[in-house]
Tab-separated table of C-alpha atoms and ligand atoms in Angstrom:
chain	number	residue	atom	x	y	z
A	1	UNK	CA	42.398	-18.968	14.404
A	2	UNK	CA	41.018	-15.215	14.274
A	3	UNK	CA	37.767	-16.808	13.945
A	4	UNK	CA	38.027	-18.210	17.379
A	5	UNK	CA	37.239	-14.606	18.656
A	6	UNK	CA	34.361	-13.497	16.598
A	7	UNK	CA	30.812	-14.192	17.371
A	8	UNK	CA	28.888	-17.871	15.720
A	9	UNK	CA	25.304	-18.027	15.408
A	10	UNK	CA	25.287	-21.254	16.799
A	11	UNK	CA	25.611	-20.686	20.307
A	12	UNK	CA	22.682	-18.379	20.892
A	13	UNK	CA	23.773	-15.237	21.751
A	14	UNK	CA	23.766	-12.980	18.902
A	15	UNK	CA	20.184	-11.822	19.382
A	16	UNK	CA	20.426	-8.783	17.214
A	17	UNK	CA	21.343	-9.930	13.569
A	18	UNK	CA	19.875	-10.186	10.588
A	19	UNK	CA	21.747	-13.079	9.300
A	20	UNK	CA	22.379	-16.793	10.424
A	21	UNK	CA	24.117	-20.064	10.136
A	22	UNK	CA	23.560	-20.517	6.566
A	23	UNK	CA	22.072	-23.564	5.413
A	24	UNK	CA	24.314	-26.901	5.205
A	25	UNK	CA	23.259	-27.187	1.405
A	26	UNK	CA	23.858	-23.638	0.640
A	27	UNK	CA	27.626	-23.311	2.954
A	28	UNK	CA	28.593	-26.205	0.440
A	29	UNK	CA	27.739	-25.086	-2.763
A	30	UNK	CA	29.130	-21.712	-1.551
A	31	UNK	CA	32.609	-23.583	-1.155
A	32	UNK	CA	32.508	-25.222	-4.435
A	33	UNK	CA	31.318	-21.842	-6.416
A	34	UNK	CA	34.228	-20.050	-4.864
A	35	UNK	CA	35.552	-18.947	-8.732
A	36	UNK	CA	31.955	-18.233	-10.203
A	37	UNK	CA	31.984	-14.496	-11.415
A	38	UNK	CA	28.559	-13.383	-12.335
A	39	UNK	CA	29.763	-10.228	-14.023
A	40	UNK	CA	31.080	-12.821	-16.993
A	41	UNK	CA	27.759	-14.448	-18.260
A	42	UNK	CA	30.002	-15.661	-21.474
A	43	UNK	CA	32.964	-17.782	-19.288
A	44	UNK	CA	29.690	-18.979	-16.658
A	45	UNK	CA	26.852	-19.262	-18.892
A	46	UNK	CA	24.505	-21.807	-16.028
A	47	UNK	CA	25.718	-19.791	-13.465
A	48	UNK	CA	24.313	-16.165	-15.538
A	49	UNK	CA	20.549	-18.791	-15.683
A	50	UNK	CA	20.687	-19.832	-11.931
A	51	UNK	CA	20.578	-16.089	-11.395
A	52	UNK	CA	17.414	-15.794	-13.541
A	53	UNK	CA	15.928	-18.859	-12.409
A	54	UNK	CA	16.585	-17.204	-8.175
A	55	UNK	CA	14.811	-14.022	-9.906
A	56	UNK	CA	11.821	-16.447	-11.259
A	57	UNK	CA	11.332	-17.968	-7.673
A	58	UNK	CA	11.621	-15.105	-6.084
A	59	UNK	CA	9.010	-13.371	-7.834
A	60	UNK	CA	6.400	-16.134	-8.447
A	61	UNK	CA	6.924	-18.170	-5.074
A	62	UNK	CA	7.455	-14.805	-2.873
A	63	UNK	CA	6.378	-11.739	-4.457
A	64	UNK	CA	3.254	-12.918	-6.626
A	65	UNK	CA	4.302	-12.116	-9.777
A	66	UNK	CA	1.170	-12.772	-12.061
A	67	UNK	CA	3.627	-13.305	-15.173
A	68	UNK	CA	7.216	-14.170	-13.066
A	69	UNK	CA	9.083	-14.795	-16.324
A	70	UNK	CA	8.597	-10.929	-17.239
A	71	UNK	CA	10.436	-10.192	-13.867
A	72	UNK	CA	14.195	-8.952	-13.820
A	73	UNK	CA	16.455	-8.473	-11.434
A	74	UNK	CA	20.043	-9.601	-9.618
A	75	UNK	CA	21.342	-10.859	-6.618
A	76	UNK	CA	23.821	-8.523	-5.413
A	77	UNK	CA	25.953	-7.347	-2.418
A	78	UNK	CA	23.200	-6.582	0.037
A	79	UNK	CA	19.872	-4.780	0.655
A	80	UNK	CA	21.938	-2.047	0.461
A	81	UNK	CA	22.970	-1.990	-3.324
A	82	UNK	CA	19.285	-3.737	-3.696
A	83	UNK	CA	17.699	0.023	-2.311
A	84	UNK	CA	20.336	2.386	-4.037
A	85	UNK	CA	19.325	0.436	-7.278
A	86	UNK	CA	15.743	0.936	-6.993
A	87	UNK	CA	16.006	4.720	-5.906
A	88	UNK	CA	18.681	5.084	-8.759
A	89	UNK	CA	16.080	3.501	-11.675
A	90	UNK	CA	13.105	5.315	-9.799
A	91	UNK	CA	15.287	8.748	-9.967
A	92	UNK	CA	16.372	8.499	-13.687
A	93	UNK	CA	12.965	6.905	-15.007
A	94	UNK	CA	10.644	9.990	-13.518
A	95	UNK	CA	13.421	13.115	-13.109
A	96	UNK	CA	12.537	13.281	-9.545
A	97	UNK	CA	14.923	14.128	-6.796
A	98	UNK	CA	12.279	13.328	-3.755
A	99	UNK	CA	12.115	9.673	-2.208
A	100	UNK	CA	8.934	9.195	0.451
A	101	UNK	CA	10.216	7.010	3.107
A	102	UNK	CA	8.938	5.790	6.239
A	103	UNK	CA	10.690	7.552	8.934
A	104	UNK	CA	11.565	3.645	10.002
A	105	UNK	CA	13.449	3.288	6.790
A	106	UNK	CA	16.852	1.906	7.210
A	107	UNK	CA	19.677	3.850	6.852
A	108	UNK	CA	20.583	2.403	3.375
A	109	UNK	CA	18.007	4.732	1.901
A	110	UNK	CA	20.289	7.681	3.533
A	111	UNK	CA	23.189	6.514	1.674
A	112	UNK	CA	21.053	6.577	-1.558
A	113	UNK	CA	19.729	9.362	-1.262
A	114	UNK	CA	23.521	11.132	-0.837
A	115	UNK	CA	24.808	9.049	-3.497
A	116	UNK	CA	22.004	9.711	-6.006
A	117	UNK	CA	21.668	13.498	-4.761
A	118	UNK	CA	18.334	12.742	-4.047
A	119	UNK	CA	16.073	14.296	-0.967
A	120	UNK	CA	14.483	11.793	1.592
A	121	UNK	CA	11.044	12.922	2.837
A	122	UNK	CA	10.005	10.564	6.183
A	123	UNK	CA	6.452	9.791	6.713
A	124	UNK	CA	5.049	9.027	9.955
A	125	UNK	CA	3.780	5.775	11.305
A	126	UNK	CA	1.078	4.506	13.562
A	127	UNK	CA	1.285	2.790	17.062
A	128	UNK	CA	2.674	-0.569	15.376
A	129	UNK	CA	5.377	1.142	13.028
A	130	UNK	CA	3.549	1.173	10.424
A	131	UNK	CA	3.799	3.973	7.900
A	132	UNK	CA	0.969	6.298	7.830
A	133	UNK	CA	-0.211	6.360	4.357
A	134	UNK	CA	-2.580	9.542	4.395
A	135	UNK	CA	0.193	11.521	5.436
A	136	UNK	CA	2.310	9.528	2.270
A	137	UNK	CA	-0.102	11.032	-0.110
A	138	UNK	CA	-0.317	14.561	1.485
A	139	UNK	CA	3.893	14.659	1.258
A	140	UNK	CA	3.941	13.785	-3.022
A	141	UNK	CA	4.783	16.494	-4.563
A	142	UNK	CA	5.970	16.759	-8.936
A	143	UNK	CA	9.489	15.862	-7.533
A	144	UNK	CA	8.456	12.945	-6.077
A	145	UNK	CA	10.402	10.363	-7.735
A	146	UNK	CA	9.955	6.964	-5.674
A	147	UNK	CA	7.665	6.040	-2.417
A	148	UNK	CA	8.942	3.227	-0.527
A	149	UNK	CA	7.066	0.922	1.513
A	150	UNK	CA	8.672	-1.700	4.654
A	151	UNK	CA	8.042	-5.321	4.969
A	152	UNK	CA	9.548	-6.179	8.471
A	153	UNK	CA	11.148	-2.462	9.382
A	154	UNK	CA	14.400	-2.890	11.130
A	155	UNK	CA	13.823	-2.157	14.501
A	156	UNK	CA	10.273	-3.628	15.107
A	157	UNK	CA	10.080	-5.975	12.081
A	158	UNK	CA	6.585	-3.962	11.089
A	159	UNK	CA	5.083	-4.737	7.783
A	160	UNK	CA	3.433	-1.120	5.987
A	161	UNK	CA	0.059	-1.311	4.173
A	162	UNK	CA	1.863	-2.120	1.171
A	163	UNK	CA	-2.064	-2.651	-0.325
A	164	UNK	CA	-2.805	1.014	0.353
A	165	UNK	CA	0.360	2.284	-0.113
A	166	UNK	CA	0.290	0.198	-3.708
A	167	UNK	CA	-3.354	2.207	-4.514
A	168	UNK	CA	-1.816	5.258	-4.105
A	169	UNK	CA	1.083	4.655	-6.423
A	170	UNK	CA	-1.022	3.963	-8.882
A	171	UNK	CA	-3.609	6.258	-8.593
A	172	UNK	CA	-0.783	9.135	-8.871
A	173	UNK	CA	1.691	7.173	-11.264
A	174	UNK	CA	5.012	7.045	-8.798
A	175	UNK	CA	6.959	4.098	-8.570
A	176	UNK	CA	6.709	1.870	-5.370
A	177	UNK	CA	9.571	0.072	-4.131
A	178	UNK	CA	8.881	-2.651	-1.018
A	179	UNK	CA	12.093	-2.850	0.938
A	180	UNK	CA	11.352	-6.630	2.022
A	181	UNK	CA	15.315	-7.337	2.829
A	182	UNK	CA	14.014	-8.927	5.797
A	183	UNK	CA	10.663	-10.013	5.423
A	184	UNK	CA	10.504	-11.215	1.809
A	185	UNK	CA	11.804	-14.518	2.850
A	186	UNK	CA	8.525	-14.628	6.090
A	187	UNK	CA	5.882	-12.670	5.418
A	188	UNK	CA	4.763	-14.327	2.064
A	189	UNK	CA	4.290	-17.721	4.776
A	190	UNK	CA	3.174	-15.893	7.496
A	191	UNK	CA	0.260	-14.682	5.685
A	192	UNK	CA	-1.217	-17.980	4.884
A	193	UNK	CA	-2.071	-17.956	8.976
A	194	UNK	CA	-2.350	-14.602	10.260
A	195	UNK	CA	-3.628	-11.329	8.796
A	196	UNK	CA	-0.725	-9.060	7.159
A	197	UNK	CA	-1.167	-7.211	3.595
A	198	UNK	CA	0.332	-8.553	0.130
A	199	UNK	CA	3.613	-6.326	-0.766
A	200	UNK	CA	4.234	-8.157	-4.589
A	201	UNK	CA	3.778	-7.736	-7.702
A	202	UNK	CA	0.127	-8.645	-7.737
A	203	UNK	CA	-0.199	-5.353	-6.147
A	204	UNK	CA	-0.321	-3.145	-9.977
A	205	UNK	CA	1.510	-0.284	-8.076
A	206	UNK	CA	4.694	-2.253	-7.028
A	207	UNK	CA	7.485	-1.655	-9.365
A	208	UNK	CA	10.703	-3.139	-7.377
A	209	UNK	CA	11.236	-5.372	-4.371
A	210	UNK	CA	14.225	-5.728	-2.311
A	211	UNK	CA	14.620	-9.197	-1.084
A	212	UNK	CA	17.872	-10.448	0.578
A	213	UNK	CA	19.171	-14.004	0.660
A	214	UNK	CA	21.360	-13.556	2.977
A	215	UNK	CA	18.535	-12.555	6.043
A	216	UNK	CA	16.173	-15.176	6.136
A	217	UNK	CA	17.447	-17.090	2.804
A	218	UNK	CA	19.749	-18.785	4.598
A	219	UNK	CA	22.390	-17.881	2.114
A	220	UNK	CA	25.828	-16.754	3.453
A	221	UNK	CA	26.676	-13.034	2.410
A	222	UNK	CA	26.862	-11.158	0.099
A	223	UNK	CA	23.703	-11.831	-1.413
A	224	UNK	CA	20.939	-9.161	-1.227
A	225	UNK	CA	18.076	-9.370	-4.238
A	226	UNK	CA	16.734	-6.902	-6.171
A	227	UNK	CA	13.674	-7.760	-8.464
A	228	UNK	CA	11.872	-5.247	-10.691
A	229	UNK	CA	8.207	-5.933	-12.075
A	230	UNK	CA	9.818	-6.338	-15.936
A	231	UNK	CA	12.822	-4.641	-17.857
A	232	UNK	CA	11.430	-1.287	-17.782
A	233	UNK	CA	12.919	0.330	-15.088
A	234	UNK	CA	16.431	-1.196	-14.915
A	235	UNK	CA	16.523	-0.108	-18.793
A	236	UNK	CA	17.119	3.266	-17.289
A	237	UNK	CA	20.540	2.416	-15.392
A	238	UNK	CA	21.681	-0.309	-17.310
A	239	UNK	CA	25.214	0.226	-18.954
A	240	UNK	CA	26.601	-1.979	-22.209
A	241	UNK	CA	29.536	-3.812	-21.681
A	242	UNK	CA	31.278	-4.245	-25.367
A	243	UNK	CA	34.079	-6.387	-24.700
A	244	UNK	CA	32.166	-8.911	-22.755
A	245	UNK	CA	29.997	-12.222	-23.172
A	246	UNK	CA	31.782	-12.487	-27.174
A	247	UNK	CA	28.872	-9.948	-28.353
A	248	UNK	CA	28.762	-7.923	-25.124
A	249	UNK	CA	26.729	-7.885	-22.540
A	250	UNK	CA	24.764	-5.421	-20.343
A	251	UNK	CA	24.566	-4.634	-16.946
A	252	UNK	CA	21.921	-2.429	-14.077
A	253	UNK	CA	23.968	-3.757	-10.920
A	254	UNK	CA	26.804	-1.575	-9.494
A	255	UNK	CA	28.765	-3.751	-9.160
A	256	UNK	CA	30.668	-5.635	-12.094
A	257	UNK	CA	32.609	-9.163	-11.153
A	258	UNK	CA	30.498	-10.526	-8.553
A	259	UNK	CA	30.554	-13.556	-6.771
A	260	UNK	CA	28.346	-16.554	-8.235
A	261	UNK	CA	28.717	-18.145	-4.743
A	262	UNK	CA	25.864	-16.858	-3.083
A	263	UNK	CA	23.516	-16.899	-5.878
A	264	UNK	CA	24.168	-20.688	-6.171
A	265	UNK	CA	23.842	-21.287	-3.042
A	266	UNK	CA	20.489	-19.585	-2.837
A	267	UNK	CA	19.667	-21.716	-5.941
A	268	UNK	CA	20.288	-24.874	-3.684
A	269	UNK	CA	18.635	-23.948	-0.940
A	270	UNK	CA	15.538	-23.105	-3.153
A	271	UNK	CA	15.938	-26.263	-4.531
A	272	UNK	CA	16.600	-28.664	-1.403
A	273	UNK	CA	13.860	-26.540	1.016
A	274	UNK	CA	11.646	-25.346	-1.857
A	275	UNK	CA	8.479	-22.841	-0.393
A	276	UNK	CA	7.515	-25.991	1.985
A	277	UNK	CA	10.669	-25.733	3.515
A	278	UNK	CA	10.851	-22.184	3.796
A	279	UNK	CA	7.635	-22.263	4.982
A	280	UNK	CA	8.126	-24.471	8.079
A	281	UNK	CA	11.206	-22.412	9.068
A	282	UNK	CA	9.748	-18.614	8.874
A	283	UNK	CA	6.510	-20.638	10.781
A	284	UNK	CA	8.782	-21.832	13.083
A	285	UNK	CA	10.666	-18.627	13.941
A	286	UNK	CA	7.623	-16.628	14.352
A	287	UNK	CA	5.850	-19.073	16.971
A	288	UNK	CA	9.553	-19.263	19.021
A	289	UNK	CA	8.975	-15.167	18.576
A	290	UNK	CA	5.343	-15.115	19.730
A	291	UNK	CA	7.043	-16.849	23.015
A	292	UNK	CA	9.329	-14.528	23.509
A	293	UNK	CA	6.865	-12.264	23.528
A	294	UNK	CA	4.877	-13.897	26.032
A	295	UNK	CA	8.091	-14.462	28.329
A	296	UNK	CA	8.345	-10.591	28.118
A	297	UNK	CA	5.187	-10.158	29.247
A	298	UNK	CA	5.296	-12.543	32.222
A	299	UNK	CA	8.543	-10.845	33.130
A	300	UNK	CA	6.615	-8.029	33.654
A	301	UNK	CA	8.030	-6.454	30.722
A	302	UNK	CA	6.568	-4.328	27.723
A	303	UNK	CA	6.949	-5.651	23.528
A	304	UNK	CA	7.156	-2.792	21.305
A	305	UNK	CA	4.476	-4.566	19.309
A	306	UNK	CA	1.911	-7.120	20.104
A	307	UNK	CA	1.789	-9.428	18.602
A	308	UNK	CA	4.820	-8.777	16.445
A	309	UNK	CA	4.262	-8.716	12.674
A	310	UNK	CA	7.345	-11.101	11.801
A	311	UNK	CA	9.832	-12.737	14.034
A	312	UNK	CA	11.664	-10.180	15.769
A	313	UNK	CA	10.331	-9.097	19.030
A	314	UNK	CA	11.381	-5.307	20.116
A	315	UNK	CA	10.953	-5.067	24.407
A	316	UNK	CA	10.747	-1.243	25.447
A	317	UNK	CA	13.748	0.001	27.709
A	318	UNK	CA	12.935	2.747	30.185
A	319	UNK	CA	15.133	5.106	29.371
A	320	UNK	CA	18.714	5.938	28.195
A	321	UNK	CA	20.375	4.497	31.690
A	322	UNK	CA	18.423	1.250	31.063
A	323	UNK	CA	19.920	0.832	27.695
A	324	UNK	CA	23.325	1.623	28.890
A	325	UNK	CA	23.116	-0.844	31.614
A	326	UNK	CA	21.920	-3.663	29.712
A	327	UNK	CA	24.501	-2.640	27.185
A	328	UNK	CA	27.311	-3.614	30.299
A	329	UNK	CA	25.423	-6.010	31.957
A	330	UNK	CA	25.181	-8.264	28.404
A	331	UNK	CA	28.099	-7.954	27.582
A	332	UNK	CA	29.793	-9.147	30.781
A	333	UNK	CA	26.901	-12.522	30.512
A	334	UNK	CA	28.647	-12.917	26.515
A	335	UNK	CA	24.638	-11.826	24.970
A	336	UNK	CA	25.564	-9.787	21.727
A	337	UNK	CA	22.682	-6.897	21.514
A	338	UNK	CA	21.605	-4.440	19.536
A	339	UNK	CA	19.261	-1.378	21.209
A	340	UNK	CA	17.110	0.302	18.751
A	341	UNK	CA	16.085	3.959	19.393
A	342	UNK	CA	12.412	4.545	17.714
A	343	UNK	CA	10.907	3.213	19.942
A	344	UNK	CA	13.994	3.071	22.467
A	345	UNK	CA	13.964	-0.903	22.806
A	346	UNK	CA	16.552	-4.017	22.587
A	347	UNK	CA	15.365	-5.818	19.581
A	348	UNK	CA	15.475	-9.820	19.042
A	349	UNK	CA	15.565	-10.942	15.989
A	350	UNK	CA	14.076	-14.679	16.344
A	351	UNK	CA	16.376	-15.937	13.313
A	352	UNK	CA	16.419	-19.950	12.983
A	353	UNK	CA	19.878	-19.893	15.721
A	354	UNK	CA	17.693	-18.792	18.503
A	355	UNK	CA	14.823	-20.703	20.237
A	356	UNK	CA	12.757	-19.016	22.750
A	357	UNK	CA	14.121	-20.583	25.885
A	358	UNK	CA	17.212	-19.399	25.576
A	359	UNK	CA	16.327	-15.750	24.760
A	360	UNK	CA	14.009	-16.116	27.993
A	361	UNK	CA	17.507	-16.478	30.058
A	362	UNK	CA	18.643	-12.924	28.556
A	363	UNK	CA	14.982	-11.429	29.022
A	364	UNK	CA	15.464	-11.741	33.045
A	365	UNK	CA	18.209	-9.800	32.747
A	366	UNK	CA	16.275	-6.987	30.688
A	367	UNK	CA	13.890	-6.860	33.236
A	368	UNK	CA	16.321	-6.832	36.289
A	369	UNK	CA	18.030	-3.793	34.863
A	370	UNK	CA	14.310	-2.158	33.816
A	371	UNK	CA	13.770	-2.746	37.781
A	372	UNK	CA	16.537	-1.671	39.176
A	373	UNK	CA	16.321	1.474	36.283
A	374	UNK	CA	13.096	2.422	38.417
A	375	UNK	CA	10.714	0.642	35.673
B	1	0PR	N1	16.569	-2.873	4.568
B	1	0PR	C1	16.271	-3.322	5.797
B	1	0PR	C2	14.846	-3.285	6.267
B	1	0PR	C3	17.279	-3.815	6.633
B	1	0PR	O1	16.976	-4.223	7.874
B	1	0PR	C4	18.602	-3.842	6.144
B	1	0PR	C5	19.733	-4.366	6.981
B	1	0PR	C6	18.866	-3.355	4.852
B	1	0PR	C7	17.810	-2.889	4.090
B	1	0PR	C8	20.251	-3.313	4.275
B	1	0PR	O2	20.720	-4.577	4.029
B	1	0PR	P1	22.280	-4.911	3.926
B	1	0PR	O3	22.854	-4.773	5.302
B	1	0PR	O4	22.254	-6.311	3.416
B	1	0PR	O5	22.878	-3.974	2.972
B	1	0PR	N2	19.440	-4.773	8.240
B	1	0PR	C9	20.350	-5.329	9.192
B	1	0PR	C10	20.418	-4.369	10.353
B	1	0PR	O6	20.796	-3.201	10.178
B	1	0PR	C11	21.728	-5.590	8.701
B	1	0PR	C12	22.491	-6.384	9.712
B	1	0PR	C13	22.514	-7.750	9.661
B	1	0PR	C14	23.199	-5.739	10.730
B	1	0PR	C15	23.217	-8.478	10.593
B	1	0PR	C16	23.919	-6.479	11.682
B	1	0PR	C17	23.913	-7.855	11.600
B	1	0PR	O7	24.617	-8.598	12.528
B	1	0PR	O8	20.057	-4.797	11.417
């Protein structure tokens, strides 16, 4: 079979990725949803309410939402469709054209930003990768139409001062989106034993949140989330669709039919792990990443960030020939990795398919080549 030659999660060597085994629950619900087409809320009615019900969870259970049944929002194709949506609302709800980014912002907001015609302005961040939010309010400007804020940044998994950033929002009247794709599904447990700043909708200042299912949900793809604090906002982009739902229907996502699988999947999972057992697996992850971290250091080597803010540990390279080597050197051991270049690093993303041992045996190879690369 052609799947024979692509990567699996399950054998602990894709160290790079965002995504994972799904969950048993959710892979069989996804199999038996295979026809479910969101886009038709009037031929799949309970599927349309799972949706809202996901949406509910999402924003009372992970985002703090003081009044959850107020929130709106969709599970769509990715964290991708999730940020064009928000900057897309943001742009049509204030006239602006600018979009105040971290300069760690994914490259989803790029696309956005050419899509909607819109200007990103980067902020810089501190020694952790974490946006600098003086500078944030020193770069608004009357075209500012949206700031955005990072929970778990791509390349060192950093988590912004969503608080502060949140204050500033406010105090000036811009929208604030959270780009939580990764850490929606961790930080929210996280916090409940180490120190890291709320990023929902208790915050008054937060207006969207990008949350993806298919990261750390456990959900197989396509299933990113976007949730808005209430109707307002998607009011701006939604479109009518006459001929649909017997009285028609409307629609905010880009996308029209859309598969139901992932969203009842996600519904399963929510309701066979439920926040304890979401819980136990982001705690999990994040101790097996605090190891890692540790092995680094033993090895002699140096973490991006210490400790890291979620689970994915980022270990410093020395230099382009370092990263070029490892880049051979893994791929002849069978290690799938992924370099990042701000800060110039390999990055480990300590989702539930890895434990730290094994990512232990790949970071003696790291630090062979950062030896033999003169570090
Ligand atoms: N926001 C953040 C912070 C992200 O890290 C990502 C994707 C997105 C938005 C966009 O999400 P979608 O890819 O769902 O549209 N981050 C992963 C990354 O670039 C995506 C990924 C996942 C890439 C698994 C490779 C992979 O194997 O690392």
């Amino acid at each position: 079979m052609i799947l024979e030659r692509d990567s699996r999660y399950s054998d602990g060597t894709v160290l790079g990725s965002m995504c994972t085994e799904p969950h048993p629950v959710a892979r069989r619900v996804f199999r038996e949803a295979l026809h479910v087409n969101l886009g038709d809320p009037y031929l799949f009615p309970n599927a349309a309410e799972a949706e809202r019900e996901c949406v509910r969870w999402m924003a009372r259970v992970l985002l703090d939402h003081p009044a959850p049944e107020e929130a709106v929002g969709a599970i769509v194709s990715g964290g991708t469709e999730a940020n064009v949506l928000a900057a897309y609302a943001a742009r049509e709800a204030t006239g602006g054209r600018e979009i105040i980014v971290p300069e760690t912002r994914h490259f989803s907001f790029e696309k956005a930003a050419r899509m909607l015609r819109m200007r990103l302005v980067e902020a810089p961040v501190d020694e952790e990768y974490r946006v600098d939010v003086d500078a944030v309010q020193d770069l608004i400007t009357r075209d500012t139409a949206l700031i955005v804020g990072i929970v778990g940044t791509t390349e060192t998994g950093s988590v912004d001062d969503v608080e502060a950033l949140s204050d500033v929002a406010e105090d000036r009247g811009i929208p604030l989106h959270v780009d939580a794709a990764f850490g929606g599904f961790v930080a929210p447990f996280l916090r409940r034993y180490r120190d890291l700043p709320r990023f929902g909708f208790d915050l008054e200042g937060v207006t969207s949140v990008t949350v993806d299912p298919h990261k750390m949900g456990l959900v197989p793809p396509p299933a990113g989330g976007i949730i808005f604090r209430d109707g307002e906002l998607p009011r701006e982009i939604e479109v009518h669709a006459p001929y649909l739902s017997g009285g028609g229907s409307r629609q905010f996502t880009i996308v029209g039919t859309r598969p139901g699988a992932p969203v009842l999947a996600l519904y399963a999972n929510i309701l066979t792990l439920g926040e304890e057992g979401y819980e136990r697996i982001a705690l999990a992850c994040y101790r097996e990443t605090l190891r890692v971290v540790d092995a680094a250091k033993d090895l002699g080597l140096e973490p991006a960030v210490d400790p890291p803010h979620l689970n994915l540990a980022n270990v410093l390279l020395n230099g382009r020939d370092a990263a070029e080597r490892l880049l051979e050197e893994a791929e002849r051991h069978g290690w799938k990795v992924s370099i990042s270049s701000n800060p110039l690093g390999v990055r480990i993303v300590m989702m539930p398919h890895l434990t730290a041992d094994r990512v232990t045996e790949f970071l003696r190879l790291v630090a062979r080549v950062v030896r033999e690369c003169g570090g």
